Structures are given as structure tokens and as C-alpha cells.
Tab-separated table of C-alpha atoms in Angstrom:
chain	number	residue	atom	x	y	z
H	486	MET	CA	22.247	-26.606	-64.315
H	487	LYS	CA	20.481	-23.265	-63.912
H	488	LYS	CA	20.793	-23.563	-60.121
H	489	LEU	CA	24.551	-24.121	-60.049
H	490	ALA	CA	25.216	-20.684	-58.574
H	491	GLU	CA	22.531	-21.117	-55.910
H	492	GLN	CA	23.878	-24.527	-54.920
H	493	PHE	CA	27.514	-23.462	-54.969
H	494	LEU	CA	27.514	-22.074	-51.436
H	495	SER	CA	25.580	-23.164	-48.370
H	496	GLN	CA	23.726	-20.576	-46.322
H	497	HIS	CA	26.424	-20.808	-43.658
H	498	GLU	CA	29.145	-20.211	-46.266
H	499	ARG	CA	27.283	-17.194	-47.634
H	500	GLU	CA	27.057	-15.739	-44.146
H	501	LYS	CA	30.770	-16.330	-43.532
H	502	ILE	CA	31.646	-14.657	-46.841
H	503	THR	CA	29.458	-11.656	-46.019
H	504	GLU	CA	31.095	-11.401	-42.588
H	505	THR	CA	34.545	-11.580	-44.182
H	506	VAL	CA	33.719	-8.778	-46.625
H	507	GLN	CA	32.369	-6.625	-43.807
H	508	ARG	CA	35.433	-7.314	-41.662
H	509	MET	CA	37.852	-6.356	-44.427
H	510	GLU	CA	35.866	-3.244	-45.289
H	511	GLN	CA	36.409	-2.076	-41.714
H	512	VAL	CA	40.107	-1.668	-42.496
H	513	THR	CA	39.959	-0.501	-46.116
H	514	SER	CA	37.817	1.930	-48.066
H	515	GLY	CA	38.025	-0.465	-51.007
H	516	GLU	CA	34.738	-2.102	-51.981
H	517	ILE	CA	35.105	-5.878	-52.308
H	518	VAL	CA	32.303	-7.683	-54.125
H	519	PRO	CA	32.350	-11.480	-54.480
H	520	MET	CA	30.004	-12.648	-57.237
H	521	VAL	CA	29.008	-16.205	-58.151
H	522	VAL	CA	27.307	-17.011	-61.462
H	523	THR	CA	26.199	-20.334	-62.927
H	524	ALA	CA	28.104	-19.873	-66.198
H	525	SER	CA	29.657	-17.130	-68.292
H	526	HIS	CA	28.175	-18.428	-71.547
H	527	ASN	CA	25.748	-21.113	-72.734
H	528	TYR	CA	28.376	-22.896	-74.896
H	529	PRO	CA	26.043	-24.468	-77.497
H	530	THR	CA	28.977	-26.191	-79.197
H	531	ALA	CA	29.640	-28.208	-76.022
H	532	SER	CA	26.325	-30.042	-76.255
H	533	VAL	CA	26.790	-30.569	-80.003
H	534	ALA	CA	30.292	-31.991	-79.556
H	535	GLY	CA	29.165	-34.133	-76.645
H	536	GLY	CA	26.117	-35.348	-78.533
H	537	LEU	CA	28.253	-36.398	-81.497
H	538	PHE	CA	30.864	-38.012	-79.263
H	539	LEU	CA	28.225	-40.222	-77.658
H	540	THR	CA	26.168	-40.792	-80.799
H	541	ILE	CA	28.748	-41.949	-83.343
H	542	PRO	CA	30.190	-44.989	-81.486
H	543	LEU	CA	26.746	-46.253	-80.506
H	544	ALA	CA	25.339	-45.676	-83.996
H	545	LEU	CA	28.283	-47.603	-85.472
H	546	LEU	CA	27.767	-50.459	-83.023
H	547	LEU	CA	24.030	-50.692	-83.709
H	548	THR	CA	24.627	-50.497	-87.452
H	549	SER	CA	27.153	-53.317	-87.266
H	550	LEU	CA	24.885	-55.528	-85.185
H	551	LEU	CA	21.655	-54.916	-87.053
H	552	GLY	CA	23.259	-54.628	-90.489
H	553	SER	CA	24.935	-58.011	-90.233
H	554	THR	CA	21.707	-59.566	-88.989
H	555	LEU	CA	19.571	-58.162	-91.798
H	556	TRP	CA	22.241	-58.529	-94.511
H	557	LEU	CA	21.716	-54.939	-95.632
H	558	GLY	CA	25.100	-54.648	-97.305
H	559	SER	CA	25.442	-51.265	-99.019
H	560	GLN	CA	22.396	-49.986	-97.160
H	561	ASN	CA	24.336	-49.891	-93.893
H	562	MET	CA	25.228	-46.231	-94.435
H	563	TRP	CA	21.556	-45.290	-94.395
H	564	LEU	CA	21.058	-47.369	-91.285
H	565	PHE	CA	23.983	-45.562	-89.627
H	566	LEU	CA	22.524	-42.166	-90.551
H	567	ALA	CA	19.122	-43.190	-89.215
H	568	PHE	CA	20.582	-44.319	-85.884
H	569	SER	CA	22.654	-41.131	-85.708
H	570	ALA	CA	19.591	-38.943	-86.260
H	571	ILE	CA	17.623	-40.834	-83.623
H	572	LEU	CA	20.388	-40.818	-81.007
H	573	PHE	CA	21.937	-37.376	-81.478
H	574	PHE	CA	19.200	-35.159	-80.050
H	575	PRO	CA	18.647	-37.158	-76.830
H	576	PHE	CA	22.408	-37.293	-76.250
H	577	ARG	CA	22.776	-33.591	-76.990
H	578	TYR	CA	20.023	-32.838	-74.466
H	579	LEU	CA	21.684	-35.130	-71.914
H	580	VAL	CA	25.006	-33.329	-72.250
H	581	SER	CA	23.361	-29.901	-72.004
H	582	LYS	CA	21.718	-30.852	-68.694
H	583	ASN	CA	24.636	-32.682	-67.110
H	584	VAL	CA	27.332	-30.496	-65.550
H	585	THR	CA	30.070	-33.123	-65.668
H	586	LEU	CA	29.438	-33.941	-69.328
H	587	THR	CA	29.184	-30.278	-70.309
H	588	ARG	CA	32.529	-29.534	-68.652
H	589	MET	CA	34.142	-32.345	-70.636
H	590	PHE	CA	33.211	-30.675	-73.910
H	591	LEU	CA	33.738	-27.000	-73.096
H	592	PRO	CA	35.784	-25.304	-75.845
H	593	GLY	CA	39.025	-24.602	-73.996
H	594	SER	CA	40.086	-21.756	-76.253
H	595	GLN	CA	36.785	-19.957	-75.649
H	596	VAL	CA	36.268	-20.425	-71.918
H	597	GLN	CA	38.793	-17.890	-70.602
H	598	GLU	CA	37.571	-15.257	-73.035
H	599	GLU	CA	33.928	-15.792	-72.046
H	600	VAL	CA	34.682	-15.623	-68.320
H	601	GLU	CA	36.660	-12.414	-68.750
H	602	GLU	CA	33.881	-10.857	-70.818
H	603	ALA	CA	31.227	-11.915	-68.297
H	604	ALA	CA	33.284	-10.459	-65.437
H	605	ILE	CA	33.632	-7.126	-67.236
H	606	THR	CA	29.892	-7.063	-67.955
H	607	ALA	CA	29.128	-7.817	-64.300
H	608	PHE	CA	31.592	-5.174	-63.119
H	609	TYR	CA	29.725	-2.438	-64.955
H	610	GLY	CA	26.293	-3.966	-64.520
H	611	GLU	CA	26.655	-4.024	-60.741
H	612	GLY	CA	28.065	-0.487	-60.625
H	613	LEU	CA	31.537	-1.247	-59.287
H	614	TYR	CA	32.866	1.626	-61.383
H	615	ARG	CA	30.746	4.141	-59.465
H	616	THR	CA	32.445	4.081	-56.060
H	617	ARG	CA	33.618	7.399	-54.653
H	618	ASP	CA	37.322	6.585	-54.800
H	619	GLU	CA	37.154	4.304	-57.854
H	620	ASN	CA	38.298	1.420	-55.669
H	621	GLY	CA	35.714	-1.283	-56.265
H	622	ILE	CA	37.020	-4.793	-56.918
H	623	LEU	CA	35.080	-7.790	-58.205
H	624	VAL	CA	35.931	-11.378	-57.264
H	625	PHE	CA	34.051	-13.182	-60.027
H	626	VAL	CA	33.416	-16.937	-59.864
H	627	SER	CA	31.888	-18.788	-62.813
H	628	VAL	CA	30.801	-22.181	-61.489
H	629	LEU	CA	30.367	-24.228	-64.664
H	630	GLU	CA	33.853	-23.386	-65.927
H	631	ARG	CA	35.324	-23.381	-62.405
H	632	LYS	CA	37.103	-20.178	-63.351
H	633	VAL	CA	37.838	-17.047	-61.330
H	634	TRP	CA	38.441	-13.504	-62.504
H	635	ILE	CA	39.412	-10.561	-60.304
H	636	LEU	CA	38.671	-7.173	-61.821
H	637	ALA	CA	39.556	-3.884	-60.138
H	638	ASP	CA	38.521	-0.309	-60.880
H	639	ARG	CA	40.819	2.407	-62.164
H	640	GLY	CA	41.769	3.772	-58.749
H	641	ILE	CA	43.116	0.390	-57.683
H	642	ASN	CA	44.856	-0.285	-60.991
H	643	GLU	CA	46.729	3.000	-60.709
H	644	LYS	CA	48.370	1.779	-57.493
H	645	ILE	CA	48.388	-2.013	-57.788
H	646	GLU	CA	49.514	-4.088	-60.749
H	647	PRO	CA	46.639	-6.319	-61.959
H	648	ASP	CA	49.069	-9.273	-62.116
H	649	LEU	CA	49.232	-9.186	-58.328
H	650	TRP	CA	45.797	-10.829	-58.164
H	651	GLN	CA	46.844	-13.916	-60.135
H	652	ASP	CA	48.161	-15.815	-57.112
H	653	ILE	CA	44.854	-15.207	-55.340
H	654	VAL	CA	42.973	-16.368	-58.438
H	655	ALA	CA	45.063	-19.552	-58.571
H	656	GLU	CA	44.482	-20.364	-54.892
H	657	LEU	CA	40.753	-19.711	-55.134
H	658	THR	CA	40.491	-21.859	-58.258
H	659	ARG	CA	42.228	-24.738	-56.468
H	660	GLY	CA	39.846	-24.388	-53.552
H	661	ILE	CA	36.834	-24.542	-55.864
H	662	LYS	CA	38.126	-27.651	-57.650
H	663	THR	CA	38.666	-29.425	-54.320
H	664	GLY	CA	35.198	-28.582	-53.019
H	665	LYS	CA	36.334	-25.979	-50.470
H	666	GLN	CA	34.810	-22.991	-52.223
H	667	GLY	CA	33.423	-21.268	-49.130
H	668	GLU	CA	36.708	-21.393	-47.267
H	669	ALA	CA	38.661	-20.444	-50.389
H	670	LEU	CA	36.447	-17.431	-51.097
H	671	CYS	CA	36.841	-16.155	-47.543
H	672	GLN	CA	40.607	-16.531	-47.839
H	673	ALA	CA	40.657	-14.738	-51.210
H	674	ILE	CA	38.574	-11.857	-49.855
H	675	THR	CA	40.908	-11.549	-46.870
H	676	GLN	CA	43.964	-11.474	-49.136
H	677	VAL	CA	42.379	-8.845	-51.386
H	678	GLY	CA	41.451	-6.771	-48.348
H	679	ASN	CA	44.970	-6.953	-46.938
H	680	VAL	CA	46.403	-5.657	-50.219
H	681	LEU	CA	43.848	-2.849	-50.423
H	682	GLN	CA	44.419	-1.845	-46.806
H	683	ASP	CA	47.931	-0.628	-47.599
H	684	HIS	CA	46.758	1.615	-50.437
H	685	PHE	CA	43.193	2.468	-49.424
H	686	PRO	CA	42.970	2.677	-45.628
H	687	ILE	CA	39.563	3.151	-44.077
H	688	LYS	CA	38.219	6.710	-43.898
H	689	GLU	CA	36.156	8.253	-41.131
H	690	ASP	CA	33.270	8.973	-43.479
H	691	ASP	CA	33.469	5.624	-45.289
H	692	THR	CA	30.181	3.971	-46.252
H	693	ASP	CA	29.315	0.548	-47.639
H	694	GLU	CA	28.533	1.426	-51.254
H	695	LEU	CA	28.014	-2.020	-52.799
H	696	ARG	CA	26.482	-5.391	-52.015
H	697	ASN	CA	28.660	-7.754	-49.988
H	698	ILE	CA	27.831	-10.849	-52.029
H	699	ILE	CA	26.007	-11.434	-55.314
H	700	ILE	CA	24.581	-14.802	-56.340
H	701	GLY	CA	23.075	-14.910	-59.789
């Protein structure tokens, strides 16, 4: 699962995204940075919940089968606990290493908060707040959660309502869930660039201040 971000985009898709960023930054002084990360959090409770979900039914089944065969009677509870202890850790490990299973047990109430926090951390960690005109904008994709967060610097927020990005977020999220992430990212970057162009047109002395794509 550690390589989710690396596997998310093909080399061709990365090149197309870079080209799209460069093309949009020829018409706007805004700095657009698409970033793809494997996950926004390690979600330890997901593997615990998944491990228990898989363990309990199987432990009950084995207890019923073996208990009735051995005529253990009141000792069945101890047999159930023994099976649970034996099965839980392998199942927990399985869930932690399997993307599909992990997604099934992600804590829904926590996911959005973790993605937002990770996007904010990345925004400052990658220096998007240091652009000359305070017009850096991060298109943050967290692969495990299949969530997107767009975060703009102060200069952009003074001219553009943050809610404007939500339609772009929704379209990009749909593209990711249908396996068209490269195409969807290029479209999102183009839409962001078109919005920025009206408020931050290109300047004669404009320079490329930030990386055009970040995978990590």
C-alpha cells in the first residue's frame, strides 16, 4: 500500500499533467501544484475493525464445529477466545495490507478531517504560501481515501470564494473513482487555471516558483 501514490499515475499521465500545469501557467501568474499522496493518515482503527469483522464469524463457526465434536459444553467460550486470539492478528495484518479491505473499514467521520489536515500540512510544507503574489493553489489527492482537497493561498481567497472549487473537487473525485484519474486531474488543473486567469493574468516577469507535480 506504500506505493499507492507511485502507482496512481502512469508516466504518460504524469507528463500530461505537467504539460497541463505549464500550459495554464502561461496564462496566469497563479501557481498550480497537483499533489498525490498514498494516504492522509495510517488509520489504525481500520485494521482493528476489519480484523474483528473477519475474526468473530470464523471463530464462532470453528467453535461451533469443534465444540460440538469434542463435547466441551461450558468450555466453548474459552475455545472461542482461543480461536479469536489466533485469527485476529493475521486478519488485522491482511486488512492493513489490502487497499480494498482497508477502504471498507475507514472511519467515515475521520477521513475528511484527516485529508483536510494533510492538505494544509502539505500546503505549508511545500511552500505554497511563499509565492510572490500569494497565489499558490494546491490540488491535493489522497489515493487511499479517494478524496480531493483544493487549498488556495490568501491572495486567491481574497478574490475567489473557496466554495467555487467544490464543483472541481466533485468532478475530480468522480474521475478518480472511475479510474480516469489522469484525465480528471488534467481537466481539474485546466478549470483551476481558467478561474485564476481572470483574477491573476500572466505578468511579463512571471517565473515558475513551484514544482509542477508532486508524488509522495
